[in-house]
Amino acid sequence: MKIIVAGTGFVGLTHAAVLSEYGHEVYAYDVDNTKLDAYRSADPARIGHYVSEPGLPAIIAENINRYLFFVNNIEDIVDGTDAIFLCLPTPPRPNGSSDLSFYFKALDQIAPMLAKRQDKRRIVLINKSTVPVGTARQLEVKLKEHGVPNFGIASNPEFLPEGDAVEKSRRPDRVVVGGDTEEDLRIMRRIYSQFTNHVRISYIETTPETAEAIKYVANTLLLTYISFWNGVGARLGEAFPNVRMEDLKRGVTADNRISKWGSYVSNGAGGSCFGKDIQSLIYQFKSNSQATALLESVYDINEYQKTYLIDRAAQEAGATFNHKTVALLGLSFKQRTNDMRDSSSLKVVESLLARGVKEIRSYDPLAVEEAKRYFNPDKNHLFEKVTYHDSVKDALTGSDMVFISTDWEEFRGLSRTIEQAVKPPFLVMDGRRMIPDYKELVERGYSYIAVGSPFMSPVK
Ligand SMILES: NC(=O)c1ccc[n+]([C@@H]2O[C@H](COP(=O)([O-])OP(=O)(O)OC[C@H]3O[C@@H](n4cnc5c(N)ncnc54)[C@H](O)[C@@H]3O)[C@@H](O)[C@H]2O)c1
């Protein structure tokens, strides 16, 4: 089928690449030419600068100019096109609502072209962006206003997790398609023919509104589960010294009804979706005079979690930060991605700078270039204090304490590296519980405080 994917960020690029693998003729369309040039080069480093996902450059290299084309104009392409996926940004506004300006701007560009099509065959416009319930209906109104003939609308939310985007696009848990007519649903089935009769992948057809709601419920439920462990599990481990987090998790999740996924405690969940989607749902409920107490608590717990370890270090360990040098391990919001959107590290840096630290010596295996954009000294001169280092050891060298913010595998079991790089007194703030043998560290004179454990002062 001939398909246009509008917006080539994390979602659009991955989706376009995987669709091309299945033999569709895919036009990945974006307004950002620099980005398109990087994709056209098929150079993994240049692609990774924008979207760093394992396996993605190989699919692009394999299919480019055969099944996959990167374009910044679709005027000559819309004829003969069966479907357009809208993978546009829907960031949060300050009041929490979804900012649909990119989405509607793109529509205002695309709709007049569709109105002028010579080929009057059915074309389906599909929302893959996460959009408030009812947006597909607005899409329909907009296309009618522009006089687009013979079109359908559909909602096909994306559930891919960053870091695992290719694998999960090739083998999703489910494909949710909301549509109005059998004709449109049939077009969607042809696009996703490899999934419709799959033994393990659920192919779910429903109304556009239900599909939109499924995305919000799924994402806020995941965050609720994470926040439950952070708000209840972590607090238990911190309040009662002999409660062991790892045993607590195993004991609770041995019940098949309780998910093992998300049963960890941490310095909060980041990423482009959790925070924004829950805020959007809160806003949607408020606009309908619905109660929002549960969702607001979930959101607040997650935000609190991002920096409360620093507050605990001050209160429980008597740590002072003024003029101190702090090593920061991990900048991306989770392992295996360079994405820093809503990353806990942003809040950690903000909190440390507010406490007057002298330097933040950061290390991340993938997100340094990204971090330099966030911590640009032209935006705030205090960001000059954030320095970038080539290894964990380099970041630790010369520091007074360390904060572990991301769950990169290479941060697991760091006690030996810490001992080699810095001598006590030294404080380890472990936001990800990455140091299972922390007791040995404490025996050797280091202080240790982790999410889910009481402060451990050094053995004198
Ligand atoms: N990132 C995720 O993990 C994820 C997962 C599921 C759903 N989503 C949702 O998918 C949507 C896209 O997210 P993303 O992370 O890919 O965003 P992104 O910001 O990485 O990419 C969006 C792309 O759209 C392009 N764009 C903006 N205006 C355009 C226009 N007028 N015409 C063509 N292209 C235009 C931008 O240049 C950019 O390349 C959002 O609604 C998001 O909530 C994201």
mmCIF file of N, CA and C in Angstrom, residues 223 225-235 238 245-246 249 262-270 274 301-309 312 333-334 344 348 403-407 430-434 450-453:
data_model
loop_
_atom_site.group_PDB
_atom_site.id
_atom_site.type_symbol
_atom_site.label_atom_id
_atom_site.label_comp_id
_atom_site.label_asym_id
_atom_site.label_seq_id
_atom_site.Cartn_x
_atom_site.Cartn_y
_atom_site.Cartn_z
ATOM 1 N N LEU A 223 1.647 4.272 35.010
ATOM 2 C CA LEU A 223 2.258 5.240 35.933
ATOM 3 C C LEU A 223 1.685 5.066 37.347
ATOM 4 N N TYR A 225 0.783 2.261 38.682
ATOM 5 C CA TYR A 225 1.436 1.096 39.281
ATOM 6 C C TYR A 225 2.858 1.446 39.747
ATOM 7 N N ILE A 226 3.577 2.182 38.886
ATOM 8 C CA ILE A 226 4.935 2.610 39.268
ATOM 9 C C ILE A 226 4.860 3.489 40.518
ATOM 10 N N SER A 227 3.885 4.393 40.533
ATOM 11 C CA SER A 227 3.780 5.325 41.663
ATOM 12 C C SER A 227 3.309 4.611 42.924
ATOM 13 N N PHE A 228 2.586 3.523 42.762
ATOM 14 C CA PHE A 228 2.184 2.756 43.940
ATOM 15 C C PHE A 228 3.432 2.192 44.622
ATOM 16 N N TRP A 229 4.314 1.611 43.825
ATOM 17 C CA TRP A 229 5.544 1.070 44.412
ATOM 18 C C TRP A 229 6.388 2.179 45.012
ATOM 19 N N ASN A 230 6.452 3.318 44.324
ATOM 20 C CA ASN A 230 7.248 4.420 44.857
ATOM 21 C C ASN A 230 6.598 5.028 46.097
ATOM 22 N N GLY A 231 5.275 5.158 46.077
ATOM 23 C CA GLY A 231 4.584 5.837 47.171
ATOM 24 C C GLY A 231 4.315 4.946 48.371
ATOM 25 N N VAL A 232 4.290 3.630 48.161
ATOM 26 C CA VAL A 232 3.999 2.702 49.264
ATOM 27 C C VAL A 232 5.211 1.794 49.546
ATOM 28 N N GLY A 233 5.696 1.097 48.504
ATOM 29 C CA GLY A 233 6.824 0.182 48.694
ATOM 30 C C GLY A 233 8.060 0.900 49.216
ATOM 31 N N ALA A 234 8.429 1.964 48.526
ATOM 32 C CA ALA A 234 9.653 2.685 48.920
ATOM 33 C C ALA A 234 9.520 3.240 50.333
ATOM 34 N N ARG A 235 8.332 3.794 50.640
ATOM 35 C CA ARG A 235 8.135 4.382 51.980
ATOM 36 C C ARG A 235 8.286 3.323 53.060
ATOM 37 N N GLU A 238 11.898 2.568 53.657
ATOM 38 C CA GLU A 238 12.613 3.679 54.278
ATOM 39 C C GLU A 238 12.236 3.833 55.755
ATOM 40 N N MET A 245 13.513 -4.421 50.355
ATOM 41 C CA MET A 245 12.754 -4.105 49.132
ATOM 42 C C MET A 245 12.684 -5.281 48.156
ATOM 43 N N GLU A 246 13.837 -5.913 47.940
ATOM 44 C CA GLU A 246 13.867 -6.975 46.915
ATOM 45 C C GLU A 246 12.957 -8.136 47.346
ATOM 46 N N LYS A 249 9.255 -7.106 46.945
ATOM 47 C CA LYS A 249 8.809 -7.211 45.541
ATOM 48 C C LYS A 249 8.527 -8.665 45.179
ATOM 49 N N GLY A 262 7.180 -3.006 36.559
ATOM 50 C CA GLY A 262 6.871 -1.783 37.324
ATOM 51 C C GLY A 262 6.981 -1.963 38.825
ATOM 52 N N SER A 263 7.335 -3.184 39.268
ATOM 53 C CA SER A 263 7.377 -3.405 40.722
ATOM 54 C C SER A 263 8.751 -3.036 41.261
ATOM 55 N N TYR A 264 9.230 -1.869 40.842
ATOM 56 C CA TYR A 264 10.522 -1.403 41.329
ATOM 57 C C TYR A 264 10.326 -0.021 41.943
ATOM 58 N N VAL A 265 11.306 0.383 42.733
ATOM 59 C CA VAL A 265 11.219 1.736 43.282
ATOM 60 C C VAL A 265 12.348 2.553 42.653
ATOM 61 N N SER A 266 12.109 3.826 42.458
ATOM 62 C CA SER A 266 13.085 4.623 41.711
ATOM 63 C C SER A 266 12.889 6.110 41.984
ATOM 64 N N ASN A 267 13.782 6.899 41.371
ATOM 65 C CA ASN A 267 13.613 8.354 41.477
ATOM 66 C C ASN A 267 12.662 8.847 40.380
ATOM 67 N N GLY A 268 11.562 8.144 40.201
ATOM 68 C CA GLY A 268 10.486 8.616 39.326
ATOM 69 C C GLY A 268 10.602 8.142 37.892
ATOM 70 N N ALA A 269 9.466 8.157 37.200
ATOM 71 C CA ALA A 269 9.429 7.767 35.795
ATOM 72 C C ALA A 269 9.370 9.027 34.946
ATOM 73 N N GLY A 270 10.223 9.075 33.908
ATOM 74 C CA GLY A 270 10.219 10.233 33.012
ATOM 75 C C GLY A 270 9.775 9.819 31.628
ATOM 76 N N PHE A 274 4.511 9.655 29.983
ATOM 77 C CA PHE A 274 3.791 9.454 31.242
ATOM 78 C C PHE A 274 3.261 10.769 31.834
ATOM 79 N N ILE A 301 3.077 12.083 43.235
ATOM 80 C CA ILE A 301 4.052 11.126 43.799
ATOM 81 C C ILE A 301 5.234 10.989 42.843
ATOM 82 N N ASN A 302 4.934 10.876 41.565
ATOM 83 C CA ASN A 302 6.007 10.693 40.590
ATOM 84 C C ASN A 302 6.944 11.911 40.553
ATOM 85 N N GLU A 303 6.369 13.101 40.625
ATOM 86 C CA GLU A 303 7.208 14.308 40.601
ATOM 87 C C GLU A 303 8.048 14.409 41.875
ATOM 88 N N TYR A 304 7.404 14.130 43.015
ATOM 89 C CA TYR A 304 8.090 14.176 44.318
ATOM 90 C C TYR A 304 9.301 13.249 44.324
ATOM 91 N N GLN A 305 9.079 12.073 43.735
ATOM 92 C CA GLN A 305 10.076 11.022 43.743
ATOM 93 C C GLN A 305 11.381 11.431 43.040
ATOM 94 N N LYS A 306 11.275 12.370 42.099
ATOM 95 C CA LYS A 306 12.437 12.690 41.265
ATOM 96 C C LYS A 306 13.603 13.290 42.054
ATOM 97 N N THR A 307 13.296 14.055 43.093
ATOM 98 C CA THR A 307 14.388 14.726 43.827
ATOM 99 C C THR A 307 14.350 14.503 45.340
ATOM 100 N N TYR A 308 13.362 13.743 45.836
ATOM 101 C CA TYR A 308 13.229 13.691 47.301
ATOM 102 C C TYR A 308 14.434 13.043 47.952
ATOM 103 N N LEU A 309 15.200 12.254 47.166
ATOM 104 C CA LEU A 309 16.394 11.621 47.734
ATOM 105 C C LEU A 309 17.425 12.675 48.153
ATOM 106 N N ARG A 312 16.209 13.950 51.408
ATOM 107 C CA ARG A 312 16.495 12.954 52.455
ATOM 108 C C ARG A 312 17.979 12.983 52.830
ATOM 109 N N PHE A 333 16.168 9.440 30.373
ATOM 110 C CA PHE A 333 15.099 9.129 31.318
ATOM 111 C C PHE A 333 15.063 7.657 31.686
ATOM 112 N N LYS A 334 15.660 6.821 30.822
ATOM 113 C CA LYS A 334 15.846 5.426 31.188
ATOM 114 C C LYS A 334 16.976 4.868 30.340
ATOM 115 N N SER A 344 14.199 12.427 34.976
ATOM 116 C CA SER A 344 14.415 12.808 36.379
ATOM 117 C C SER A 344 15.703 13.614 36.529
ATOM 118 N N VAL A 348 16.922 16.712 39.015
ATOM 119 C CA VAL A 348 18.068 16.528 39.912
ATOM 120 C C VAL A 348 19.054 17.687 39.724
ATOM 121 N N PHE A 403 25.092 10.949 42.548
ATOM 122 C CA PHE A 403 23.657 10.660 42.429
ATOM 123 C C PHE A 403 23.495 9.741 41.222
ATOM 124 N N ILE A 404 22.886 8.565 41.429
ATOM 125 C CA ILE A 404 22.633 7.649 40.305
ATOM 126 C C ILE A 404 21.184 7.850 39.866
ATOM 127 N N SER A 405 21.024 8.336 38.624
ATOM 128 C CA SER A 405 19.688 8.760 38.199
ATOM 129 C C SER A 405 19.058 7.845 37.153
ATOM 130 N N THR A 406 19.885 7.132 36.367
ATOM 131 C CA THR A 406 19.339 6.287 35.294
ATOM 132 C C THR A 406 19.762 4.839 35.520
ATOM 133 N N ASP A 407 18.915 3.917 35.063
ATOM 134 C CA ASP A 407 19.200 2.491 35.315
ATOM 135 C C ASP A 407 20.036 1.843 34.212
ATOM 136 N N ASP A 430 21.496 6.740 45.669
ATOM 137 C CA ASP A 430 21.175 5.740 44.651
ATOM 138 C C ASP A 430 19.682 5.797 44.308
ATOM 139 N N GLY A 431 19.382 6.484 43.214
ATOM 140 C CA GLY A 431 17.980 6.647 42.812
ATOM 141 C C GLY A 431 17.407 5.417 42.137
ATOM 142 N N ARG A 432 18.260 4.452 41.816
ATOM 143 C CA ARG A 432 17.785 3.279 41.064
ATOM 144 C C ARG A 432 18.100 1.954 41.735
ATOM 145 N N ARG A 433 18.599 2.019 42.968
ATOM 146 C CA ARG A 433 19.003 0.804 43.681
ATOM 147 C C ARG A 433 19.914 -0.051 42.807
ATOM 148 N N MET A 434 20.994 0.562 42.368
ATOM 149 C CA MET A 434 21.891 -0.112 41.426
ATOM 150 C C MET A 434 23.058 -0.801 42.139
ATOM 151 N N ALA A 450 19.449 5.211 49.582
ATOM 152 C CA ALA A 450 18.791 4.766 48.343
ATOM 153 C C ALA A 450 17.284 4.912 48.479
ATOM 154 N N VAL A 451 16.613 5.002 47.331
ATOM 155 C CA VAL A 451 15.147 4.944 47.319
ATOM 156 C C VAL A 451 14.772 3.585 47.909
ATOM 157 N N GLY A 452 13.926 3.584 48.916
ATOM 158 C CA GLY A 452 13.464 2.319 49.476
ATOM 159 C C GLY A 452 14.314 1.765 50.601
ATOM 160 N N SER A 453 15.352 2.497 51.037
ATOM 161 C CA SER A 453 16.168 2.030 52.173
ATOM 162 C C SER A 453 16.466 3.202 53.093
#
